[in-house]
Amino acid sequence: MISAEASATTSVRVALGDRAYDILIGRGLIAEAGRAIAERLPRVRAAIVTDETVGGLHLAALTASLDAAGIESVPIVVAPGEGSKNFATLETVVRAILAARLERGDIVVAFGGGVVGDLTGFAAAITRRGMRFVQIPTSLLAQVDSSVGGKTGINTAEGKNLVGSFHQPDLVIADTGILDTLSPREFRAGYAEVAKYGLIDDPAFFAWLEQNWQGILSGGPEREHAVATSCRAKAKVVAADEHETGERALLNLGHTFGHALESATGYSQRLVHGEGVAIGMVLAHEFSARMNLCSPDDGIRVEAHLKAVGLPTRLSDVPGGLPDAQDLMKRIAQDKKVSRGTLTFILTHGVGKAFIAKDVPPAAVEAFLNDKLAG
Amino acid sequence: MISAEASATTSVRVALGDRAYDILIGRGLIAEAGRAIAERLPRVRAAIVTDETVGGLHLAALTASLDAAGIESVPIVVAPGEGSKNFATLETVVRAILAARLERGDIVVAFGGGVVGDLTGFAAAITRRGMRFVQIPTSLLAQVDSSVGGKTGINTAEGKNLVGSFHQPDLVIADTGILDTLSPREFRAGYAEVAKYGLIDDPAFFAWLEQNWQGILSGGPEREHAVATSCRAKAKVVAADEHETGERALLNLGHTFGHALESATGYSQRLVHGEGVAIGMVLAHEFSARMNLCSPDDGIRVEAHLKAVGLPTRLSDVPGGLPDAQDLMKRIAQDKKVSRGTLTFILTHGVGKAFIAKDVPPAAVEAFLNDKLAG
């Protein structure tokens, strides 16, 4: 790699043996994408899967970058939004890859947010029993979370992400400049996952976020630092527990509550994923305090920061109301982090001290939710 | 395992590290299935995927066996035939598994022939990003080939088995008695894959088959020996090359020609898979002889044996006619064993001496097919 790129680009390695890969992070990396791919994966053809929104804004730039590196590509454009994570769109994408006559050594590029990444990664996993796969995430959420780690999947009426594969990318390219085109709401939703890494096991990072969050939103150099720190944290966990048999579950901090809220609001624009996670993380701290695992001050501190950033933090922040606690518990029970009828939650001993709690009594969670809904 | 079972059962181990598993082979094993599963996979619930034909004949016996071992099960019944290997049926099976609230440690049982095994294995691979999976193959083809090795998948209009996963079973139970209910045609089709193991690298086994094939068809002890020898051969190849990056391709002997013939006959009852493989294996020997790789006598010997068993061996044996050589070549080119525009074929230096030939000239294959079609 020539020095001009190296000086602007942070590289994070995901250490997965012979499936190890790099995450490149920097402003303006779309223009370098073709060269970065060609250096690592010579002589490939590419299918670029994107949605109408991202494609309309940025597909021409990506295609030009690939062309310049001699990489022939075909675009596959899906409708934007969570609704595309279904069997019908999966079939459409898979068949378009086959129709383009891509071979097993060729690449499928996911160019979009979490929906495009999850759908495309799954399509790459099952086409010809596994094609190479490059993630070019265009939302903050995808850059710091879903593009790294190999979880791919779609939704069914039975639940979210219950169908999918583990399929690691060969390369992740996170252009932090592309985040300038996100709506403030979508940017903030991704920020919830950034804060999560501090809350799991890095209290110094959380304290840094409390001081520097405005630079992340405004596009200062703090943004690259936050994305790189998040990717490093995720890469470490993924390398230690690729298939989530153990500590990878820590990444679900705030997600069990969050998924129940997303489910209760029909995965609609009433509450996007990161917003559910923000409320879920506050609830996880509050429930932990109620179980005497941490101080109530921890929940107050977490809520204060997320609120300052502009994220929802309480059940009453969800527009349009929520069902009762019993209904939310049913949604939690169908969540995939259920094992043999008992509940597994990520709880915490305080900021940066999250842990996996097995055998959490469902009755205690329901009583807690009942109180929160009332108050 | 108690001695009564051990005396009747042959066990073949597939050595895949922490994903190693046993293939149990013997007459009457359905009655032992519940116990065999419970010994290896304690405290699971099961979904049994089967088709209307196999289910009608044998589902009650399997369910009773599981019940007796304390394994609760739900049946999921699909239509028989290759037509069920599609996205729509995949979605139906996956959602039925989710609706039954099976968890990641529970098992999905494939109870049927190759279609049910491929479809069910794929459903198990992608439900909750990978559920445990037990194969109980009920056709000879599935017992000696498709149930072992972890290849799963479905078809699309673009081709056969172009969508799928590698997902190893946790256990394979081959009840050779259940093969008594197969039609003679279906039994013979499976026999083509048995003969294949001799032709790849075991000339002594091929010679044994030439002497003992009648006992295999009639259900004598020769049948268990043939199934066990075939499974051992396949297990050895799979353990050495799980994801088909090398020598596993040898298992495709006869399959490139065979798939083109299946495709040309619309995957219909005009030509079932094993019949295509039988003709394909004869063609592979004849083409090898034409390339001066082996003697014409090898092709004559192979054809004589397969014909004695009652299998089709020539292009003119395909009822309803075939398209021209150019059309067949197009079907071969879309086959997944194409790499960067050149053809990879399994060719042979003689009976039991197959090898992977890369860069086979497409023009030579087309000329050969042209001559064979002309008679």
XYZ file of C-alpha atoms in Angstrom:
750
model
C 0.000 0.000 0.000
C 1.455 3.406 -0.881
C 2.132 5.851 1.890
C -0.590 8.346 0.926
C -3.234 5.779 1.750
C -1.427 4.377 4.726
C -1.166 7.806 6.351
C -4.938 8.300 6.214
C -6.090 4.764 6.869
C -6.344 2.797 10.094
C -6.201 -0.963 9.646
C -7.680 -3.363 12.200
C -6.985 -7.081 11.836
C -9.632 -9.673 12.756
C -7.512 -12.645 13.853
C -9.382 -15.706 12.610
C -6.552 -17.971 11.456
C -6.724 -18.673 7.753
C -9.898 -16.598 7.566
C -8.303 -13.497 9.121
C -9.174 -10.222 7.453
C -8.569 -6.481 7.605
C -10.936 -3.667 8.433
C -9.759 -0.469 6.713
C -11.036 2.739 8.312
C -10.638 6.252 6.917
C -12.248 9.246 5.242
C -12.592 8.883 1.461
C -11.831 5.165 1.261
C -14.487 4.467 -1.391
C -12.102 5.936 -3.924
C -9.467 3.439 -2.770
C -11.804 0.432 -2.606
C -10.907 -1.011 -6.012
C -7.202 -0.907 -5.293
C -7.643 -2.314 -1.762
C -9.668 -5.240 -3.133
C -7.352 -5.907 -6.087
C -4.319 -5.997 -3.779
C -5.874 -8.699 -1.617
C -8.102 -10.571 -4.073
C -6.494 -10.479 -7.498
C -8.411 -11.112 -10.720
C -11.921 -11.236 -9.327
C -15.241 -10.152 -10.745
C -17.760 -8.569 -8.381
C -21.461 -8.302 -7.700
C -22.265 -5.114 -5.772
C -25.415 -5.437 -3.690
C -26.796 -2.098 -2.539
C -30.121 -0.433 -1.835
C -31.815 2.315 -3.819
C -30.803 5.015 -1.338
C -27.102 4.215 -1.007
C -26.874 3.190 -4.637
C -28.373 6.493 -5.779
C -25.835 8.456 -3.757
C -22.647 6.437 -4.037
C -22.804 3.502 -6.490
C -21.210 5.453 -9.339
C -18.198 6.315 -7.155
C -17.708 2.704 -6.047
C -18.110 1.328 -9.555
C -15.566 3.848 -10.843
C -13.119 2.819 -8.126
C -13.513 -0.864 -9.043
C -13.272 -0.115 -12.768
C -10.029 1.778 -12.221
C -8.591 -1.314 -10.548
C -9.751 -3.567 -13.394
C -12.565 -5.179 -11.423
C -15.639 -5.793 -13.545
C -18.837 -5.457 -11.500
C -22.584 -5.901 -11.779
C -24.972 -3.992 -9.490
C -27.841 -5.706 -7.658
C -30.172 -3.125 -6.156
C -32.721 -3.951 -3.446
C -35.350 -1.838 -1.730
C -34.074 0.037 1.340
C -35.179 -0.981 4.804
C -35.501 -3.992 7.092
C -38.274 -5.365 4.854
C -35.599 -6.553 2.409
C -34.213 -9.017 4.947
C -36.597 -11.755 3.836
C -36.546 -14.999 1.873
C -37.924 -13.430 -1.312
C -35.197 -10.781 -1.547
C -32.570 -13.353 -0.578
C -33.664 -15.505 -3.508
C -33.582 -12.498 -5.833
C -30.029 -11.587 -4.801
C -28.718 -15.161 -4.967
C -30.183 -15.715 -8.402
C -28.819 -12.403 -9.674
C -25.323 -13.466 -8.531
C -25.745 -16.783 -10.346
C -27.178 -15.098 -13.434
C -24.054 -12.886 -13.540
C -22.078 -16.158 -13.727
C -19.812 -15.275 -10.846
C -17.646 -18.187 -9.783
C -16.792 -19.343 -6.283
C -13.586 -17.293 -6.120
C -15.329 -14.094 -7.221
C -16.630 -11.553 -4.719
C -19.951 -10.305 -3.522
C -19.766 -6.747 -2.181
C -22.255 -5.514 0.402
C -22.542 -1.754 -0.104
C -24.983 -0.299 2.384
C -26.071 -0.362 5.995
C -26.818 -3.283 8.273
C -29.735 -4.574 6.211
C -27.698 -4.785 3.024
C -24.747 -6.278 4.906
C -26.782 -8.988 6.645
C -28.723 -9.906 3.506
C -25.710 -9.824 1.198
C -23.456 -11.736 3.556
C -26.075 -14.461 3.809
C -26.467 -14.550 0.025
C -22.669 -14.844 -0.322
C -22.621 -17.625 2.293
C -25.107 -19.833 0.450
C -24.340 -19.092 -3.206
C -22.141 -21.897 -4.546
C -21.859 -22.956 -0.875
C -19.843 -19.879 -0.026
C -18.467 -17.023 -2.118
C -15.925 -14.413 -1.111
C -17.449 -11.386 0.467
C -16.430 -7.736 0.954
C -18.261 -5.402 3.305
C -18.362 -1.695 2.495
C -20.642 -0.453 5.281
C -22.238 2.956 4.783
C -23.936 3.497 8.143
C -22.236 4.041 11.484
C -24.117 1.029 12.860
C -22.771 -1.211 10.118
C -19.227 0.175 10.384
C -18.894 -0.474 14.113
C -21.026 -3.570 14.470
C -22.782 -5.565 11.787
C -20.082 -5.503 9.087
C -17.539 -7.121 11.406
C -17.800 -10.639 12.741
C -19.541 -12.700 10.107
C -23.088 -12.813 11.417
C -25.416 -12.718 8.453
C -29.113 -13.353 8.145
C -32.692 -12.475 7.399
C -35.947 -12.181 9.328
C -39.083 -14.302 9.268
C -42.453 -13.824 10.932
C -41.064 -15.951 13.784
C -38.406 -13.383 14.629
C -35.473 -11.271 13.608
C -32.198 -12.807 12.400
C -33.398 -16.334 13.196
C -32.251 -17.502 9.766
C -28.677 -17.003 8.618
C -25.057 -18.135 8.597
C -21.719 -17.299 10.057
C -19.786 -16.121 7.012
C -16.734 -13.947 7.507
C -15.908 -11.215 5.006
C -12.531 -11.173 3.252
C -12.223 -7.417 3.738
C -14.164 -4.585 5.363
C -13.801 -1.019 4.076
C -15.273 1.667 6.349
C -15.309 5.095 4.682
C -16.071 7.462 7.546
C -16.708 10.325 5.116
C -19.706 8.532 3.651
C -21.387 8.876 7.059
C -21.788 12.618 6.339
C -24.786 11.695 4.194
C -26.626 9.879 7.007
C -29.607 11.510 8.684
C -28.825 12.669 12.243
C -31.285 10.079 13.546
C -29.553 7.212 11.753
C -26.129 8.439 12.858
C -27.244 8.578 16.497
C -28.711 5.092 16.266
C -25.286 3.810 15.257
C -23.740 5.766 18.095
C -25.583 3.539 20.581
C -23.428 0.600 19.430
C -20.263 2.706 19.805
C -21.212 3.527 23.396
C -21.908 -0.172 23.961
C -18.208 -1.043 23.593
C -17.396 1.347 26.423
C -20.155 -0.082 28.572
C -19.106 -3.698 28.021
C -15.491 -3.558 29.180
C -13.831 -0.225 28.404
C -14.784 2.433 30.961
C -11.999 4.726 29.716
C -13.535 4.710 26.234
C -16.956 5.499 27.687
C -15.466 8.433 29.609
C -13.733 9.593 26.392
C -17.081 9.405 24.575
C -18.728 11.532 27.257
C -16.150 14.218 26.447
C -15.785 13.799 22.678
C -19.122 12.724 21.244
C -19.727 16.017 19.451
C -16.585 15.542 17.354
C -17.828 12.114 16.298
C -21.138 13.530 15.114
C -19.582 16.535 13.367
C -17.035 14.445 11.472
C -13.825 15.408 13.253
C -10.909 12.995 13.698
C -12.743 11.728 16.799
C -14.983 9.822 14.383
C -12.161 7.645 13.005
C -10.924 7.021 16.541
C -14.400 5.941 17.683
C -14.937 3.649 14.690
C -11.463 2.114 15.011
C -11.815 1.572 18.769
C -15.206 -0.042 18.237
C -13.920 -2.303 15.471
C -10.923 -3.316 17.586
C -13.237 -4.215 20.466
C -15.512 -6.230 18.228
C -12.599 -7.918 16.426
C -11.185 -9.054 19.763
C -14.445 -10.640 20.851
C -15.094 -12.261 17.470
C -11.580 -13.731 17.318
C -12.080 -15.282 20.760
C -15.577 -16.663 20.118
C -16.526 -16.695 16.456
C -19.728 -18.702 16.806
C -21.056 -17.131 19.985
C -20.693 -20.083 22.288
C -19.354 -17.874 25.060
C -18.203 -14.311 25.616
C -19.397 -13.029 22.231
C -22.812 -12.847 23.880
C -21.513 -9.732 25.695
C -22.079 -7.874 22.427
C -25.777 -8.354 23.095
C -25.715 -5.823 25.931
C -29.015 -3.938 25.634
C -30.138 -6.150 22.772
C -32.556 -8.535 24.493
C -34.667 -5.643 25.741
C -33.991 -3.771 22.490
C -35.163 -6.592 20.252
C -38.369 -6.958 22.249
C -39.063 -3.246 21.739
C -38.266 -3.447 18.015
C -40.579 -6.443 17.744
C -43.348 -4.664 19.680
C -43.113 -1.697 17.309
C -43.166 -3.937 14.245
C -39.557 -3.160 13.216
C -40.880 0.152 11.952
C -39.512 3.675 11.867
C -41.125 4.168 15.280
C -37.975 2.670 16.760
C -34.844 1.788 14.798
C -32.387 -0.859 16.003
C -29.857 1.463 17.656
C -32.625 3.310 19.465
C -33.920 0.028 20.855
C -30.366 -0.795 21.948
C -30.005 2.607 23.652
C -33.166 2.076 25.691
C -32.147 -1.551 26.237
C -28.733 -0.581 27.623
C -30.302 1.826 30.104
C -32.779 -0.901 31.102
C -29.927 -3.411 31.517
C -28.163 -1.054 33.919
C -31.368 -0.282 35.807
C -32.323 -3.943 36.066
C -28.783 -4.760 37.239
C -29.126 -2.081 39.943
C -32.449 -3.573 40.980
C -30.739 -6.956 41.300
C -28.103 -5.233 43.481
C -25.406 -5.912 40.916
C -24.436 -2.265 40.394
C -25.316 1.186 41.668
C -28.382 3.110 40.449
C -25.892 5.875 39.626
C -24.535 3.753 36.762
C -27.918 3.724 35.026
C -28.272 7.471 35.628
C -24.847 8.094 34.077
C -25.525 5.919 31.027
C -28.895 7.523 30.461
C -27.484 11.035 30.816
C -24.897 10.428 28.107
C -27.208 8.740 25.603
C -29.805 11.471 26.179
C -27.196 14.180 25.603
C -26.373 12.578 22.252
C -30.061 12.706 21.384
C -31.018 9.047 21.771
C -34.223 7.763 23.371
C -33.534 6.202 26.770
C -36.929 5.317 28.314
C -39.888 3.145 27.378
C -41.987 6.317 27.346
C -39.722 7.689 24.585
C -41.144 5.100 22.165
C -43.801 6.914 20.111
C -47.182 5.243 19.784
C -47.051 3.302 23.042
C -46.004 -0.243 23.936
C -47.830 -3.462 24.822
C -47.869 -4.698 28.411
C -45.028 -6.453 30.232
C -46.467 -9.915 29.594
C -46.436 -9.283 25.851
C -42.862 -7.984 25.955
C -41.806 -11.110 27.884
C -43.233 -13.321 25.135
C -41.115 -11.442 22.609
C -38.050 -11.857 24.830
C -38.710 -15.611 25.106
C -38.701 -16.048 21.316
C -35.422 -14.133 21.148
C -32.550 -16.405 20.200
C -30.676 -15.840 23.433
C -33.034 -18.194 25.251
C -31.524 -21.476 26.380
C -33.734 -24.333 27.587
C -36.468 -22.117 29.001
C -34.305 -19.937 31.249
C -33.293 -16.411 30.311
C -29.763 -15.332 29.523
C -29.215 -11.587 29.867
C -26.189 -9.368 29.649
C -26.121 -7.599 33.016
C -23.466 -5.368 34.561
C -21.535 -4.603 37.709
C -21.184 -0.992 36.491
C -19.913 1.025 33.519
C -17.416 -1.163 31.635
C -18.209 -4.253 33.726
C -20.826 -6.198 31.776
C -21.177 -9.958 32.193
C -23.275 -12.864 30.944
C -25.993 -13.743 33.453
C -27.607 -17.121 32.924
C -30.786 -18.280 34.677
C -32.189 -14.780 35.108
C -35.665 -15.317 36.636
C -38.273 -14.357 34.022
C -40.609 -13.221 36.803
C -38.085 -10.622 37.981
C -37.731 -9.247 34.452
C -41.488 -9.081 33.985
C -41.991 -7.283 37.309
C -39.242 -4.819 36.361
C -40.823 -4.128 32.969
C -44.214 -3.720 34.612
C -42.811 -1.031 36.887
C -40.967 0.717 34.054
C -44.092 0.748 31.873
C -46.074 2.220 34.767
C -43.491 4.861 35.499
C -23.785 -49.653 23.067
C -25.051 -53.079 24.095
C -23.717 -56.112 22.334
C -26.954 -57.029 20.560
C -26.796 -53.805 18.576
C -23.041 -53.886 18.171
C -23.193 -57.334 16.637
C -25.577 -56.157 13.918
C -24.270 -52.656 13.373
C -21.237 -51.426 11.490
C -19.962 -48.035 12.620
C -17.909 -45.784 10.340
C -16.299 -42.676 11.798
C -15.999 -39.473 9.758
C -12.840 -37.878 11.174
C -13.526 -34.163 11.186
C -11.922 -33.052 14.446
C -14.439 -31.622 16.872
C -17.135 -32.190 14.263
C -16.387 -35.895 13.824
C -19.417 -38.145 13.636
C -20.504 -41.757 13.274
C -22.328 -43.469 10.441
C -24.246 -46.466 11.805
C -25.080 -49.138 9.228
C -27.310 -52.158 9.760
C -30.618 -53.840 9.086
C -33.446 -52.660 11.367
C -31.657 -49.600 12.763
C -34.781 -47.383 12.661
C -35.924 -49.177 15.776
C -32.624 -48.233 17.445
C -32.557 -44.633 16.198
C -33.989 -43.045 19.345
C -31.463 -44.768 21.569
C -28.557 -44.018 19.220
C -29.488 -40.330 19.190
C -30.117 -40.089 22.931
C -26.728 -41.676 23.679
C -24.909 -39.059 21.649
C -27.158 -36.013 21.967
C -28.829 -36.087 25.360
C -31.997 -34.137 26.167
C -32.831 -32.863 22.712
C -36.116 -32.214 20.978
C -36.399 -33.070 17.290
C -38.025 -31.944 14.077
C -38.332 -34.832 11.615
C -38.380 -33.677 8.012
C -39.642 -36.323 5.610
C -41.596 -36.604 2.390
C -45.085 -37.994 1.889
C -43.811 -41.302 0.511
C -41.227 -42.143 3.179
C -43.378 -40.611 5.904
C -46.352 -42.729 4.926
C -44.293 -45.917 5.078
C -41.940 -45.334 7.995
C -42.651 -42.190 10.044
C -44.647 -44.020 12.706
C -41.764 -46.426 13.327
C -39.224 -43.622 13.657
C -41.459 -41.538 15.913
C -42.041 -44.574 18.136
C -38.298 -45.163 18.349
C -37.697 -41.539 19.375
C -40.601 -41.589 21.833
C -39.204 -44.696 23.495
C -35.930 -42.843 24.055
C -37.745 -39.825 25.499
C -37.174 -37.607 22.447
C -40.166 -35.410 21.671
C -40.538 -34.817 17.926
C -42.596 -32.845 15.432
C -42.994 -34.025 11.818
C -42.508 -31.691 8.856
C -43.714 -33.345 5.663
C -42.776 -32.095 2.186
C -43.784 -33.257 -1.274
C -41.606 -36.038 -2.696
C -39.225 -35.342 -5.563
C -36.513 -32.970 -6.704
C -39.106 -30.189 -7.016
C -38.982 -29.736 -3.239
C -35.363 -28.580 -3.386
C -36.370 -24.961 -3.897
C -36.466 -21.688 -1.962
C -40.197 -21.936 -1.212
C -39.955 -25.361 0.434
C -36.775 -24.306 2.241
C -38.648 -21.367 3.758
C -41.536 -23.643 4.748
C -39.211 -26.093 6.513
C -37.181 -23.397 8.280
C -40.282 -21.646 9.530
C -41.803 -24.920 10.720
C -38.642 -25.599 12.750
C -38.857 -22.113 14.269
C -42.588 -22.447 14.900
C -41.872 -25.663 16.830
C -39.624 -23.500 19.040
C -36.624 -25.758 18.661
C -33.489 -24.237 20.111
C -29.967 -24.215 18.706
C -28.936 -27.381 20.559
C -31.998 -29.331 19.386
C -31.891 -31.549 16.317
C -33.318 -31.562 12.845
C -33.674 -35.085 11.434
C -33.621 -35.677 7.685
C -35.677 -38.820 7.092
C -35.762 -39.616 3.403
C -33.663 -39.809 0.275
C -31.217 -37.346 -1.200
C -33.788 -34.617 -1.776
C -34.948 -34.633 1.838
C -31.351 -34.850 3.071
C -30.077 -31.937 0.973
C -33.080 -29.742 1.752
C -33.169 -30.578 5.456
C -29.433 -30.229 5.944
C -29.565 -26.790 4.374
C -32.530 -25.818 6.560
C -30.603 -27.024 9.633
C -27.523 -25.065 8.509
C -29.345 -21.731 8.317
C -31.924 -21.996 11.103
C -30.578 -20.105 14.125
C -27.291 -19.988 12.149
C -26.815 -23.717 12.506
C -28.762 -26.431 14.308
C -27.695 -29.972 15.029
C -28.595 -32.379 12.303
C -29.154 -36.154 12.047
C -29.363 -37.954 8.715
C -31.529 -41.072 8.457
C -31.209 -41.795 4.734
C -33.830 -44.103 3.247
C -32.508 -44.541 -0.296
C -29.351 -46.355 -1.324
C -28.135 -43.174 -3.029
C -28.502 -41.177 0.179
C -26.952 -43.915 2.339
C -23.769 -44.187 0.297
C -23.406 -40.629 -0.906
C -25.520 -37.614 -0.074
C -26.060 -38.238 3.652
C -22.320 -38.274 4.333
C -20.057 -35.281 3.929
C -22.092 -32.220 4.760
C -23.025 -30.953 1.320
C -26.516 -29.511 1.519
C -28.485 -27.397 -0.884
C -31.325 -26.576 -3.200
C -31.800 -25.887 -6.901
C -32.705 -22.717 -8.770
C -33.492 -22.100 -12.401
C -29.774 -21.304 -12.830
C -28.756 -24.838 -11.907
C -28.775 -27.712 -9.494
C -27.236 -27.428 -6.031
C -25.887 -23.957 -6.748
C -27.325 -22.719 -3.440
C -26.420 -24.397 -0.174
C -24.020 -24.846 2.717
C -21.457 -27.232 4.066
C -23.137 -28.474 7.239
C -21.986 -31.743 8.748
C -24.482 -34.041 10.454
C -23.957 -35.092 14.074
C -24.954 -38.670 13.268
C -25.961 -40.746 10.246
C -28.158 -43.833 10.664
C -28.382 -46.079 7.594
C -31.022 -48.788 8.002
C -30.300 -51.153 5.119
C -33.592 -52.960 5.693
C -35.567 -49.873 4.780
C -34.120 -50.164 1.262
C -36.399 -53.202 0.720
C -39.232 -50.743 0.073
C -37.417 -48.928 -2.756
C -38.458 -49.470 -6.347
C -35.906 -51.522 -8.322
C -35.217 -48.461 -10.465
C -34.424 -46.263 -7.468
C -32.264 -48.964 -5.911
C -30.251 -49.336 -9.126
C -29.792 -45.585 -9.389
C -28.147 -45.636 -5.964
C -26.017 -48.567 -7.039
C -24.291 -46.311 -9.577
C -22.762 -44.356 -6.690
C -21.633 -47.596 -5.011
C -19.840 -48.634 -8.199
C -18.285 -45.161 -8.363
C -16.203 -45.817 -5.226
C -14.661 -48.839 -6.923
C -13.984 -46.873 -10.078
C -12.341 -43.959 -8.253
C -9.594 -45.775 -6.382
C -10.642 -49.278 -5.276
C -10.359 -51.764 -8.161
C -10.698 -54.708 -5.747
C -14.078 -53.386 -4.607
C -15.196 -52.983 -8.225
C -14.178 -56.574 -8.931
C -16.073 -57.685 -5.792
C -19.147 -55.802 -7.048
C -18.934 -57.558 -10.395
C -19.249 -60.857 -8.496
C -21.649 -59.882 -5.698
C -24.060 -57.272 -7.024
C -27.037 -59.624 -6.919
C -26.704 -60.065 -3.162
C -26.737 -56.291 -2.740
C -29.991 -55.981 -4.666
C -31.665 -58.931 -2.947
C -30.807 -57.737 0.566
C -28.180 -60.244 1.582
C -25.259 -59.380 3.891
C -23.478 -58.128 0.762
C -25.671 -55.028 1.039
C -24.254 -53.958 4.437
C -20.733 -54.601 3.163
C -21.328 -52.450 0.076
C -22.893 -49.600 2.053
C -20.140 -49.697 4.683
C -17.351 -49.819 2.090
C -18.920 -46.891 0.243
C -19.334 -44.849 3.429
C -15.729 -45.570 4.451
C -14.508 -44.386 1.058
C -16.565 -41.237 1.217
C -15.632 -40.551 4.856
C -11.941 -40.760 3.959
C -12.265 -38.230 1.148
C -14.450 -35.864 3.171
C -12.065 -35.935 6.143
C -9.175 -35.030 3.836
C -10.971 -32.253 1.951
C -14.161 -31.112 3.642
C -14.843 -28.096 1.444
C -13.848 -29.574 -1.901
C -10.754 -27.547 -2.568
C -8.901 -30.619 -3.801
C -9.312 -34.364 -4.005
C -12.967 -34.367 -2.924
C -13.669 -33.468 -6.542
C -12.905 -37.130 -7.349
C -16.372 -37.922 -6.005
C -17.685 -36.115 -9.069
C -16.607 -38.962 -11.358
C -19.371 -39.239 -13.945
C -21.178 -36.244 -12.492
C -20.255 -33.482 -14.926
C -21.666 -35.446 -17.845
C -24.446 -36.738 -15.608
C -25.577 -33.298 -14.467
C -25.695 -32.071 -18.056
C -27.967 -35.004 -18.940
C -30.180 -34.408 -15.897
C -30.415 -30.739 -16.848
C -31.219 -31.580 -20.474
C -34.049 -33.870 -19.340
C -35.410 -31.247 -16.953
C -34.537 -33.204 -13.787
C -37.519 -35.379 -14.572
C -38.292 -39.054 -14.200
C -36.874 -39.502 -17.693
C -33.469 -39.749 -16.045
C -32.845 -39.839 -12.304
C -29.555 -38.735 -10.762
C -27.908 -42.140 -10.423
C -28.834 -43.029 -13.990
C -27.170 -39.842 -15.209
C -24.106 -40.776 -13.150
C -24.057 -44.287 -14.656
C -24.040 -42.930 -18.202
C -21.599 -40.215 -17.104
C -19.146 -42.758 -15.681
C -19.150 -44.737 -18.905
C -18.633 -41.495 -20.859
C -15.765 -40.505 -18.537
C -14.004 -43.804 -19.267
C -14.673 -43.555 -23.002
C -13.502 -39.944 -23.152
C -10.386 -40.900 -21.169
C -9.684 -43.672 -23.677
C -10.116 -41.194 -26.525
C -7.570 -38.932 -24.824
C -5.245 -41.983 -24.634
C -5.387 -41.971 -20.845
C -6.746 -45.509 -20.494
C -7.679 -48.481 -22.630
C -11.025 -48.713 -24.465
C -11.425 -52.030 -22.619
C -11.926 -50.125 -19.352
C -14.996 -48.392 -20.718
C -16.302 -51.693 -22.074
C -15.843 -53.364 -18.682
C -17.544 -50.530 -16.784
C -20.452 -50.469 -19.199
C -20.871 -54.252 -19.057
C -21.195 -54.231 -15.278
C -23.605 -51.296 -15.045
C -25.696 -52.774 -17.829
C -25.830 -56.148 -16.070
C -27.202 -54.405 -12.988
C -29.891 -52.827 -15.165
C -28.616 -49.255 -15.419
C -28.647 -47.115 -18.580
C -25.139 -46.666 -19.965
C -25.476 -44.807 -23.291
C -26.877 -41.491 -24.449
C -29.341 -43.450 -26.578
C -30.700 -45.040 -23.386
C -32.196 -41.678 -22.351
C -35.878 -41.798 -23.337
C -37.262 -38.865 -25.282
C -34.010 -37.828 -26.926
C -31.333 -35.283 -26.059
C -30.344 -31.850 -27.340
C -27.212 -31.427 -29.454
C -23.625 -31.372 -28.216
C -23.466 -27.573 -28.201
C -26.458 -27.416 -25.873
C -24.960 -30.048 -23.563
C -21.708 -28.073 -23.434
C -23.603 -24.980 -22.262
C -25.068 -27.023 -19.441
C -21.612 -28.325 -18.548
C -20.229 -24.773 -18.491
C -22.827 -23.617 -15.948
C -21.975 -26.632 -13.784
C -20.206 -25.614 -10.618
C -17.021 -27.508 -11.439
C -16.005 -24.791 -13.885
C -13.006 -22.686 -12.881
C -12.171 -19.466 -14.740
C -13.518 -20.616 -18.078
C -11.575 -23.885 -18.385
C -13.153 -27.279 -17.730
C -12.257 -29.522 -14.830
C -13.239 -33.156 -15.370
C -12.672 -36.335 -13.439
C -10.888 -38.599 -15.906
C -9.232 -41.968 -15.382
C -6.193 -44.071 -16.151
C -8.368 -47.183 -15.784
C -10.697 -48.915 -13.329
C -9.819 -47.613 -9.849
C -7.448 -44.957 -11.190
C -9.513 -41.764 -11.470
C -7.846 -38.344 -11.273
C -8.720 -34.648 -11.439
C -7.984 -33.255 -14.909
C -7.861 -29.465 -15.116
C -7.839 -27.504 -18.365
C -9.692 -30.134 -20.353
C -10.237 -28.555 -23.799
C -13.958 -27.820 -24.201
C -13.663 -28.431 -27.941
C -12.482 -32.013 -27.365
C -15.438 -32.689 -25.070
C -17.882 -31.206 -27.580
C -16.457 -33.270 -30.437
C -16.667 -36.402 -28.282
C -20.309 -35.704 -27.367
C -21.095 -35.009 -30.998
C -19.761 -38.438 -31.966
C -21.580 -40.182 -29.098
C -24.877 -38.485 -29.994
C -24.435 -39.594 -33.600
C -24.321 -43.124 -32.282
